PDB file of C-alpha atoms in Angstrom:
ATOM      1  CA  MET A   1      15.258  60.179  71.362  1.00 38.00           C
ATOM      2  CA  GLN A   2      15.525  61.142  74.994  1.00 36.00           C
ATOM      3  CA  THR A   3      15.701  64.808  75.844  1.00 33.00           C
ATOM      4  CA  ARG A   4      18.245  66.053  78.362  1.00 37.00           C
ATOM      5  CA  LYS A   5      17.498  69.439  79.891  1.00 37.00           C
ATOM      6  CA  ILE A   6      19.928  71.722  81.634  1.00 40.00           C
ATOM      7  CA  PHE A   7      18.857  74.831  83.524  1.00 41.00           C
ATOM      8  CA  GLN A   8      21.333  77.574  84.257  1.00 41.00           C
ATOM      9  CA  SER A   9      20.875  80.729  86.256  1.00 39.00           C
ATOM     10  CA  ILE A  10      23.679  83.201  86.830  1.00 41.00           C
ATOM     11  CA  PHE A  11      23.772  85.886  89.501  1.00 38.00           C
ATOM     12  CA  PHE A  12      26.555  88.433  89.296  1.00 40.00           C
ATOM     13  CA  ALA A  13      27.792  89.892  92.573  1.00 38.00           C
ATOM     14  CA  ILE A  14      30.700  91.829  91.127  1.00 35.00           C
ATOM     15  CA  ALA A  15      33.176  93.753  93.256  1.00 39.00           C
ATOM     16  CA  ILE A  16      31.351  93.395  96.451  1.00 41.00           C
ATOM     17  CA  ALA A  17      34.335  95.247  97.703  1.00 41.00           C
ATOM     18  CA  LEU A  18      31.446  96.918  99.576  1.00 40.00           C
ATOM     19  CA  ALA A  19      33.413 100.038  99.058  1.00 39.00           C
ATOM     20  CA  LEU A  20      34.867  98.428 102.124  1.00 43.00           C
ATOM     21  CA  MET A  21      37.916 100.612 101.731  1.00 43.00           C
ATOM     22  CA  THR A  22      36.576 103.055 104.310  1.00 39.00           C
ATOM     23  CA  ARG A  23      37.798 106.576 104.857  1.00 39.00           C
ATOM     24  CA  ALA A  24      40.243 105.354 107.474  1.00 39.00           C
ATOM     25  CA  ALA A  25      41.557 102.611 105.209  1.00 42.00           C
ATOM     26  CA  HIS A  26      44.610 104.117 103.602  1.00 42.00           C
ATOM     27  CA  ALA A  27      47.535 102.241 105.103  1.00 42.00           C
ATOM     28  CA  GLN A  28      49.976 101.230 102.380  1.00 45.00           C
ATOM     29  CA  THR A  29      51.515  98.026 103.744  1.00 51.00           C
ATOM     30  CA  ALA A  30      49.661  94.726 103.533  1.00 51.00           C
ATOM     31  CA  THR A  31      49.368  92.726 106.732  1.00 51.00           C
ATOM     32  CA  PRO A  32      51.124  89.321 106.617  1.00 57.00           C
ATOM     33  CA  ASP A  33      48.752  86.399 107.074  1.00 73.00           C
ATOM     34  CA  ALA A  34      49.217  82.643 106.858  1.00 84.00           C
ATOM     35  CA  LEU A  35      47.730  81.077 103.738  1.00 89.00           C
ATOM     36  CA  PRO A  36      45.727  77.846 103.898  1.00 91.00           C
ATOM     37  CA  GLY A  37      47.735  75.047 102.300  1.00 91.00           C
ATOM     38  CA  ARG A  38      49.690  76.275  99.291  1.00 96.00           C
ATOM     39  CA  ILE A  39      49.225  78.638  96.361  1.00 97.00           C
ATOM     40  CA  VAL A  40      47.811  76.743  93.370  1.00 98.00           C
ATOM     41  CA  ALA A  41      47.464  79.696  90.953  1.00 98.00           C
ATOM     42  CA  GLN A  42      49.056  83.162  90.778  1.00 98.00           C
ATOM     43  CA  SER A  43      48.923  86.216  88.491  1.00 98.00           C
ATOM     44  CA  GLY A  44      50.683  89.372  89.638  1.00 97.00           C
ATOM     45  CA  ASP A  45      49.594  89.854  93.247  1.00 98.00           C
ATOM     46  CA  ALA A  46      46.391  87.858  92.654  1.00 98.00           C
ATOM     47  CA  TYR A  47      46.454  84.303  93.994  1.00 98.00           C
ATOM     48  CA  ILE A  48      44.388  81.225  94.808  1.00 98.00           C
ATOM     49  CA  ALA A  49      45.428  78.973  97.693  1.00 98.00           C
ATOM     50  CA  HIS A  50      44.011  75.589  98.699  1.00 98.00           C
ATOM     51  CA  ASP A  51      44.424  73.264 101.662  1.00 97.00           C
ATOM     52  CA  PRO A  52      43.158  69.774 100.741  1.00 96.00           C
ATOM     53  CA  ALA A  53      43.346  68.577 104.348  1.00 96.00           C
ATOM     54  CA  THR A  54      40.787  71.131 105.553  1.00 96.00           C
ATOM     55  CA  GLN A  55      39.086  71.783 102.187  1.00 96.00           C
ATOM     56  CA  THR A  56      39.783  75.498 102.546  1.00 97.00           C
ATOM     57  CA  TRP A  57      40.249  77.957  99.679  1.00 98.00           C
ATOM     58  CA  GLU A  58      41.521  81.514  99.679  1.00 98.00           C
ATOM     59  CA  ILE A  59      41.387  83.952  96.771  1.00 98.00           C
ATOM     60  CA  GLY A  60      42.669  87.504  96.900  1.00 97.00           C
ATOM     61  CA  THR A  61      45.396  90.049  96.231  1.00 97.00           C
ATOM     62  CA  ASP A  62      47.843  92.037  98.337  1.00 96.00           C
ATOM     63  CA  ALA A  63      44.881  94.211  99.387  1.00 96.00           C
ATOM     64  CA  ILE A  64      42.043  91.779 100.110  1.00 95.00           C
ATOM     65  CA  ARG A  65      41.302  88.133 100.797  1.00 96.00           C
ATOM     66  CA  ARG A  66      38.246  85.897 100.695  1.00 95.00           C
ATOM     67  CA  ARG A  67      38.495  82.539 102.470  1.00 95.00           C
ATOM     68  CA  MET A  68      35.940  79.719 102.199  1.00 94.00           C
ATOM     69  CA  SER A  69      35.808  76.207 103.629  1.00 94.00           C
ATOM     70  CA  PHE A  70      33.789  73.025 103.145  1.00 95.00           C
ATOM     71  CA  SER A  71      33.044  70.614 105.996  1.00 92.00           C
ATOM     72  CA  ALA A  72      30.369  68.128 107.010  1.00 89.00           C
ATOM     73  CA  SER A  73      28.264  71.059 108.239  1.00 88.00           C
ATOM     74  CA  GLY A  74      28.359  72.959 104.940  1.00 90.00           C
ATOM     75  CA  TYR A  75      30.294  75.383 102.753  1.00 93.00           C
ATOM     76  CA  ARG A  76      30.894  78.761 104.387  1.00 90.00           C
ATOM     77  CA  LEU A  77      32.720  82.031 104.041  1.00 91.00           C
ATOM     78  CA  LEU A  78      35.316  82.130 106.832  1.00 90.00           C
ATOM     79  CA  SER A  79      36.998  85.473 106.255  1.00 91.00           C
ATOM     80  CA  TRP A  80      36.661  88.644 104.229  1.00 91.00           C
ATOM     81  CA  LYS A  81      39.631  90.793 105.147  1.00 92.00           C
ATOM     82  CA  ASN A  82      41.055  94.152 104.098  1.00 92.00           C
ATOM     83  CA  LYS A  83      44.767  93.394 104.318  1.00 94.00           C
ATOM     84  CA  LEU A  84      45.813  97.040 104.081  1.00 92.00           C
ATOM     85  CA  THR A  85      44.015  97.950 107.305  1.00 89.00           C
ATOM     86  CA  ASN A  86      43.991  94.492 108.914  1.00 91.00           C
ATOM     87  CA  ARG A  87      40.212  94.776 109.170  1.00 89.00           C
ATOM     88  CA  GLU A  88      38.114  91.607 109.167  1.00 89.00           C
ATOM     89  CA  TRP A  89      34.616  92.374 107.875  1.00 87.00           C
ATOM     90  CA  LEU A  90      32.830  89.242 109.067  1.00 86.00           C
ATOM     91  CA  THR A  91      31.376  88.929 112.549  1.00 81.00           C
ATOM     92  CA  PRO A  92      33.418  86.381 114.573  1.00 77.00           C
ATOM     93  CA  GLY A  93      31.714  83.001 114.292  1.00 68.00           C
ATOM     94  CA  GLY A  94      29.128  84.522 111.977  1.00 60.00           C
ATOM     95  CA  GLY A  95      27.223  81.405 110.968  1.00 58.00           C
ATOM     96  CA  ALA A  96      24.731  83.550 109.045  1.00 60.00           C
ATOM     97  CA  SER A  97      27.221  84.090 106.212  1.00 70.00           C
ATOM     98  CA  ALA A  98      26.298  81.712 103.377  1.00 80.00           C
ATOM     99  CA  GLU A  99      27.723  81.407  99.877  1.00 89.00           C
ATOM    100  CA  LEU A 100      24.431  80.320  98.301  1.00 90.00           C
ATOM    101  CA  ARG A 101      20.743  80.210  99.171  1.00 89.00           C
ATOM    102  CA  VAL A 102      18.271  78.911  96.625  1.00 89.00           C
ATOM    103  CA  VAL A 103      14.530  78.231  96.761  1.00 90.00           C
ATOM    104  CA  ILE A 104      13.547  75.698  94.141  1.00 87.00           C
ATOM    105  CA  GLU A 105      10.258  73.819  93.924  1.00 84.00           C
ATOM    106  CA  GLY A 106       9.315  75.280  97.306  1.00 87.00           C
ATOM    107  CA  GLN A 107      12.395  73.921  99.087  1.00 89.00           C
ATOM    108  CA  ILE A 108      15.032  76.162 100.681  1.00 91.00           C
ATOM    109  CA  LEU A 109      18.593  74.970 100.087  1.00 90.00           C
ATOM    110  CA  THR A 110      21.688  76.659 101.475  1.00 89.00           C
ATOM    111  CA  THR A 111      25.400  75.965 101.475  1.00 88.00           C
ATOM    112  CA  ALA A 112      25.529  76.869 105.184  1.00 84.00           C
ATOM    113  CA  SER A 113      23.969  73.473 105.962  1.00 86.00           C
ATOM    114  CA  ARG A 114      24.296  69.843 104.899  1.00 88.00           C
ATOM    115  CA  ASP A 115      22.225  70.386 101.744  1.00 88.00           C
ATOM    116  CA  PHE A 116      25.172  70.182  99.332  1.00 92.00           C
ATOM    117  CA  ALA A 117      28.173  67.876  98.917  1.00 94.00           C
ATOM    118  CA  LEU A 118      31.516  68.996  97.517  1.00 96.00           C
ATOM    119  CA  ARG A 119      31.993  67.871  93.931  1.00 95.00           C
ATOM    120  CA  ASP A 120      35.274  69.450  92.779  1.00 96.00           C
ATOM    121  CA  PHE A 121      37.082  72.713  92.153  1.00 98.00           C
ATOM    122  CA  THR A 122      39.058  74.224  89.284  1.00 98.00           C
ATOM    123  CA  THR A 123      41.262  77.270  88.734  1.00 98.00           C
ATOM    124  CA  ARG A 124      42.212  79.196  85.627  1.00 98.00           C
ATOM    125  CA  ARG A 125      43.924  82.375  84.486  1.00 98.00           C
ATOM    126  CA  ASN A 126      41.733  84.554  82.270  1.00 97.00           C
ATOM    127  CA  ALA A 127      42.916  86.549  79.249  1.00 97.00           C
ATOM    128  CA  ASP A 128      42.851  89.803  81.252  1.00 96.00           C
ATOM    129  CA  GLY A 129      45.224  88.333  83.859  1.00 97.00           C
ATOM    130  CA  SER A 130      42.549  87.749  86.492  1.00 97.00           C
ATOM    131  CA  LEU A 131      42.391  84.441  88.362  1.00 98.00           C
ATOM    132  CA  GLU A 132      39.179  82.430  88.558  1.00 98.00           C
ATOM    133  CA  LEU A 133      38.277  79.805  91.153  1.00 98.00           C
ATOM    134  CA  ARG A 134      35.257  77.566  90.603  1.00 98.00           C
ATOM    135  CA  VAL A 135      33.943  75.453  93.487  1.00 98.00           C
ATOM    136  CA  SER A 136      31.218  72.974  92.488  1.00 96.00           C
ATOM    137  CA  LEU A 137      28.694  71.593  94.978  1.00 95.00           C
ATOM    138  CA  ALA A 138      25.993  69.020  94.251  1.00 94.00           C
ATOM    139  CA  ARG A 139      22.660  67.910  95.653  1.00 91.00           C
ATOM    140  CA  GLN A 140      21.300  65.008  93.647  1.00 90.00           C
ATOM    141  CA  SER A 141      20.921  66.344  90.067  1.00 89.00           C
ATOM    142  CA  LEU A 142      21.285  70.003  91.083  1.00 90.00           C
ATOM    143  CA  VAL A 143      24.854  71.281  90.734  1.00 93.00           C
ATOM    144  CA  ALA A 144      25.912  74.722  91.967  1.00 92.00           C
ATOM    145  CA  HIS A 145      29.064  76.213  90.445  1.00 95.00           C
ATOM    146  CA  LEU A 146      30.400  79.093  92.570  1.00 95.00           C
ATOM    147  CA  HIS A 147      32.802  81.316  90.641  1.00 96.00           C
ATOM    148  CA  TYR A 148      35.267  83.764  92.223  1.00 97.00           C
ATOM    149  CA  VAL A 149      37.588  86.120  90.319  1.00 97.00           C
ATOM    150  CA  ALA A 150      40.552  88.083  91.736  1.00 97.00           C
ATOM    151  CA  HIS A 151      41.874  91.033  89.715  1.00 96.00           C
ATOM    152  CA  PRO A 152      45.608  91.824  90.152  1.00 97.00           C
ATOM    153  CA  GLY A 153      46.451  95.233  91.582  1.00 96.00           C
ATOM    154  CA  THR A 154      42.959  95.814  93.001  1.00 95.00           C
ATOM    155  CA  SER A 155      40.943  95.151  96.152  1.00 92.00           C
ATOM    156  CA  VAL A 156      38.200  93.511  94.090  1.00 88.00           C
ATOM    157  CA  VAL A 157      37.017  89.896  94.213  1.00 92.00           C
ATOM    158  CA  GLY A 158      34.070  89.176  91.929  1.00 90.00           C
ATOM    159  CA  LYS A 159      31.620  86.334  92.430  1.00 90.00           C
ATOM    160  CA  TRP A 160      28.759  84.697  90.564  1.00 90.00           C
ATOM    161  CA  VAL A 161      26.784  81.465  90.842  1.00 91.00           C
ATOM    162  CA  GLU A 162      25.696  79.067  88.117  1.00 90.00           C
ATOM    163  CA  LEU A 163      23.039  76.404  88.731  1.00 89.00           C
ATOM    164  CA  GLU A 164      22.943  73.294  86.553  1.00 90.00           C
ATOM    165  CA  ASN A 165      20.369  70.535  86.339  1.00 88.00           C
ATOM    166  CA  ALA A 166      22.569  67.550  85.508  1.00 88.00           C
ATOM    167  CA  GLY A 167      19.663  65.079  85.476  1.00 86.00           C
ATOM    168  CA  ARG A 168      16.849  64.222  83.079  1.00 85.00           C
ATOM    169  CA  THR A 169      13.983  65.458  85.265  1.00 84.00           C
ATOM    170  CA  THR A 170      12.947  69.074  84.853  1.00 84.00           C
ATOM    171  CA  LEU A 171      13.449  71.272  87.928  1.00 80.00           C
ATOM    172  CA  ARG A 172      10.784  73.961  88.033  1.00 79.00           C
ATOM    173  CA  ASN A 173       9.932  77.056  90.026  1.00 82.00           C
ATOM    174  CA  LEU A 174      13.233  78.702  90.879  1.00 84.00           C
ATOM    175  CA  ASP A 175      11.842  81.274  93.315  1.00 85.00           C
ATOM    176  CA  ALA A 176      15.060  82.686  94.815  1.00 84.00           C
ATOM    177  CA  LEU A 177      18.785  82.652  94.120  1.00 84.00           C
ATOM    178  CA  ASP A 178      20.981  84.543  96.588  1.00 83.00           C
ATOM    179  CA  SER A 179      24.700  84.202  95.935  1.00 81.00           C
ATOM    180  CA  ILE A 180      25.851  86.086  98.998  1.00 76.00           C
ATOM    181  CA  SER A 181      24.732  86.504 102.611  1.00 76.00           C
ATOM    182  CA  LEU A 182      27.059  88.319 105.003  1.00 75.00           C
ATOM    183  CA  ASP A 183      27.018  88.825 108.748  1.00 78.00           C
ATOM    184  CA  LEU A 184      29.110  92.020 108.986  1.00 80.00           C
ATOM    185  CA  ARG A 185      30.844  93.569 111.960  1.00 80.00           C
ATOM    186  CA  PRO A 186      29.492  96.944 113.132  1.00 79.00           C
ATOM    187  CA  SER A 187      31.180  99.909 111.458  1.00 76.00           C
ATOM    188  CA  ALA A 188      31.384 103.583 112.352  1.00 76.00           C
ATOM    189  CA  ASP A 189      32.061 104.393 108.687  1.00 74.00           C
ATOM    190  CA  PRO A 190      29.376 104.366 105.985  1.00 74.00           C
ATOM    191  CA  LEU A 191      29.333 101.105 104.029  1.00 71.00           C
ATOM    192  CA  THR A 192      27.960 100.928 100.501  1.00 70.00           C
ATOM    193  CA  LEU A 193      27.286  97.675  98.706  1.00 66.00           C
ATOM    194  CA  HIS A 194      27.645  97.780  94.905  1.00 66.00           C
ATOM    195  CA  TRP A 195      26.474  94.866  92.790  1.00 64.00           C
ATOM    196  CA  VAL A 196      25.347  93.860  89.324  1.00 64.00           C
ATOM    197  CA  GLN A 197      22.405  91.495  89.058  1.00 61.00           C
ATOM    198  CA  GLY A 198      21.138  89.516  86.105  1.00 60.00           C
ATOM    199  CA  ARG A 199      19.686  86.158  85.203  1.00 54.00           C
ATOM    200  CA  ILE A 200      20.188  83.903  82.227  1.00 51.00           C
ATOM    201  CA  ILE A 201      17.999  80.854  81.689  1.00 49.00           C
ATOM    202  CA  ARG A 202      18.832  78.233  79.093  1.00 46.00           C
ATOM    203  CA  TRP A 203      17.192  74.984  78.148  1.00 44.00           C
ATOM    204  CA  HIS A 204      19.495  72.696  76.173  1.00 39.00           C
ATOM    205  CA  ARG A 205      18.009  69.780  74.257  1.00 35.00           C
ATOM    206  CA  VAL A 206      19.546  67.168  72.034  1.00 33.00           C
ATOM    207  CA  VAL A 207      17.588  68.519  69.060  1.00 34.00           C
ATOM    208  CA  GLY A 208      17.531  72.244  69.808  1.00 33.00           C
ATOM    209  CA  ARG A 209      18.181  75.125  72.134  1.00 32.00           C
ATOM    210  CA  VAL A 210      16.120  77.887  73.692  1.00 33.00           C
ATOM    211  CA  ALA A 211      17.640  80.771  75.630  1.00 33.00           C
ATOM    212  CA  ILE A 212      16.047  83.546  77.677  1.00 32.00           C
ATOM    213  CA  ALA A 213      18.215  86.328  79.059  1.00 35.00           C
ATOM    214  CA  ARG A 214      17.641  89.336  81.260  1.00 38.00           C
ATOM    215  CA  ALA A 215      20.063  92.244  81.018  1.00 39.00           C
ATOM    216  CA  PRO A 216      22.172  92.807  84.156  1.00 44.00           C
ATOM    217  CA  ARG A 217      21.255  95.739  86.390  1.00 46.00           C
ATOM    218  CA  SER A 218      23.682  97.799  88.450  1.00 43.00           C
ATOM    219  CA  ARG A 219      22.653  98.764  91.980  1.00 48.00           C
ATOM    220  CA  ALA A 220      24.058 100.349  95.127  1.00 44.00           C
ATOM    221  CA  HIS A 221      22.714 100.190  98.665  1.00 42.00           C
ATOM    222  CA  ASP A 222      23.755 101.827 101.937  1.00 45.00           C
ATOM    223  CA  VAL A 223      24.181  98.969 104.405  1.00 42.00           C
ATOM    224  CA  THR A 224      25.414 101.022 107.354  1.00 43.00           C
ATOM    225  CA  ARG A 225      22.014 101.213 109.038  1.00 44.00           C
ATOM    226  CA  GLY A 226      21.409  98.321 111.350  1.00 42.00           C
ATOM    227  CA  LEU A 227      25.040  97.284 111.596  1.00 37.00           C
ATOM    228  CA  GLY A 228      25.573  98.601 115.068  1.00 35.00           C
TER     229      GLY A 228
END
């Protein structure tokens, strides 16, 4: 009997709201902004929009938006905007912002290049009312599932990445998995990045299953230094 192995690794980058609601960010009216394409899922003020012509997705609430796009040059984060203050957090034309960087078997792969092809995307409403967008990218047998979750009534968009080996050849030596890389605008206010990190590794076989898990860890880091 042939054995089919699947490797999964999950990195949680929850609420990278960056505490990006700075001390000056207390305006109460959201700034109108054109959505890409049309809304394909909605729950309260949380929404997911998609434009099939430009392969652009936007997930957010009345307070925040995250916009990503796939093209021949890669899959990139286009905008991370605080709607309440009309502040865009990404550097204009910031090509350094990538949605995934992985080092596997000594090879560096990133979504900010031609390494991955778009496979598909799905949306769903979770039991807690949050909306989840999953964008799947593939490179040969390696499939990257990028998950985004918008929580109604908040300025929080969560994200995590799942890697799958969809082939029959074992992929070894996962040396790095970075699910977020941001090129931020300079800020006069202190910025703090909060995230939860963990890794789950599973090998699935036709005749059995082995699972190794590491408990998630919560961290915070002052990212103000070096931003301007």
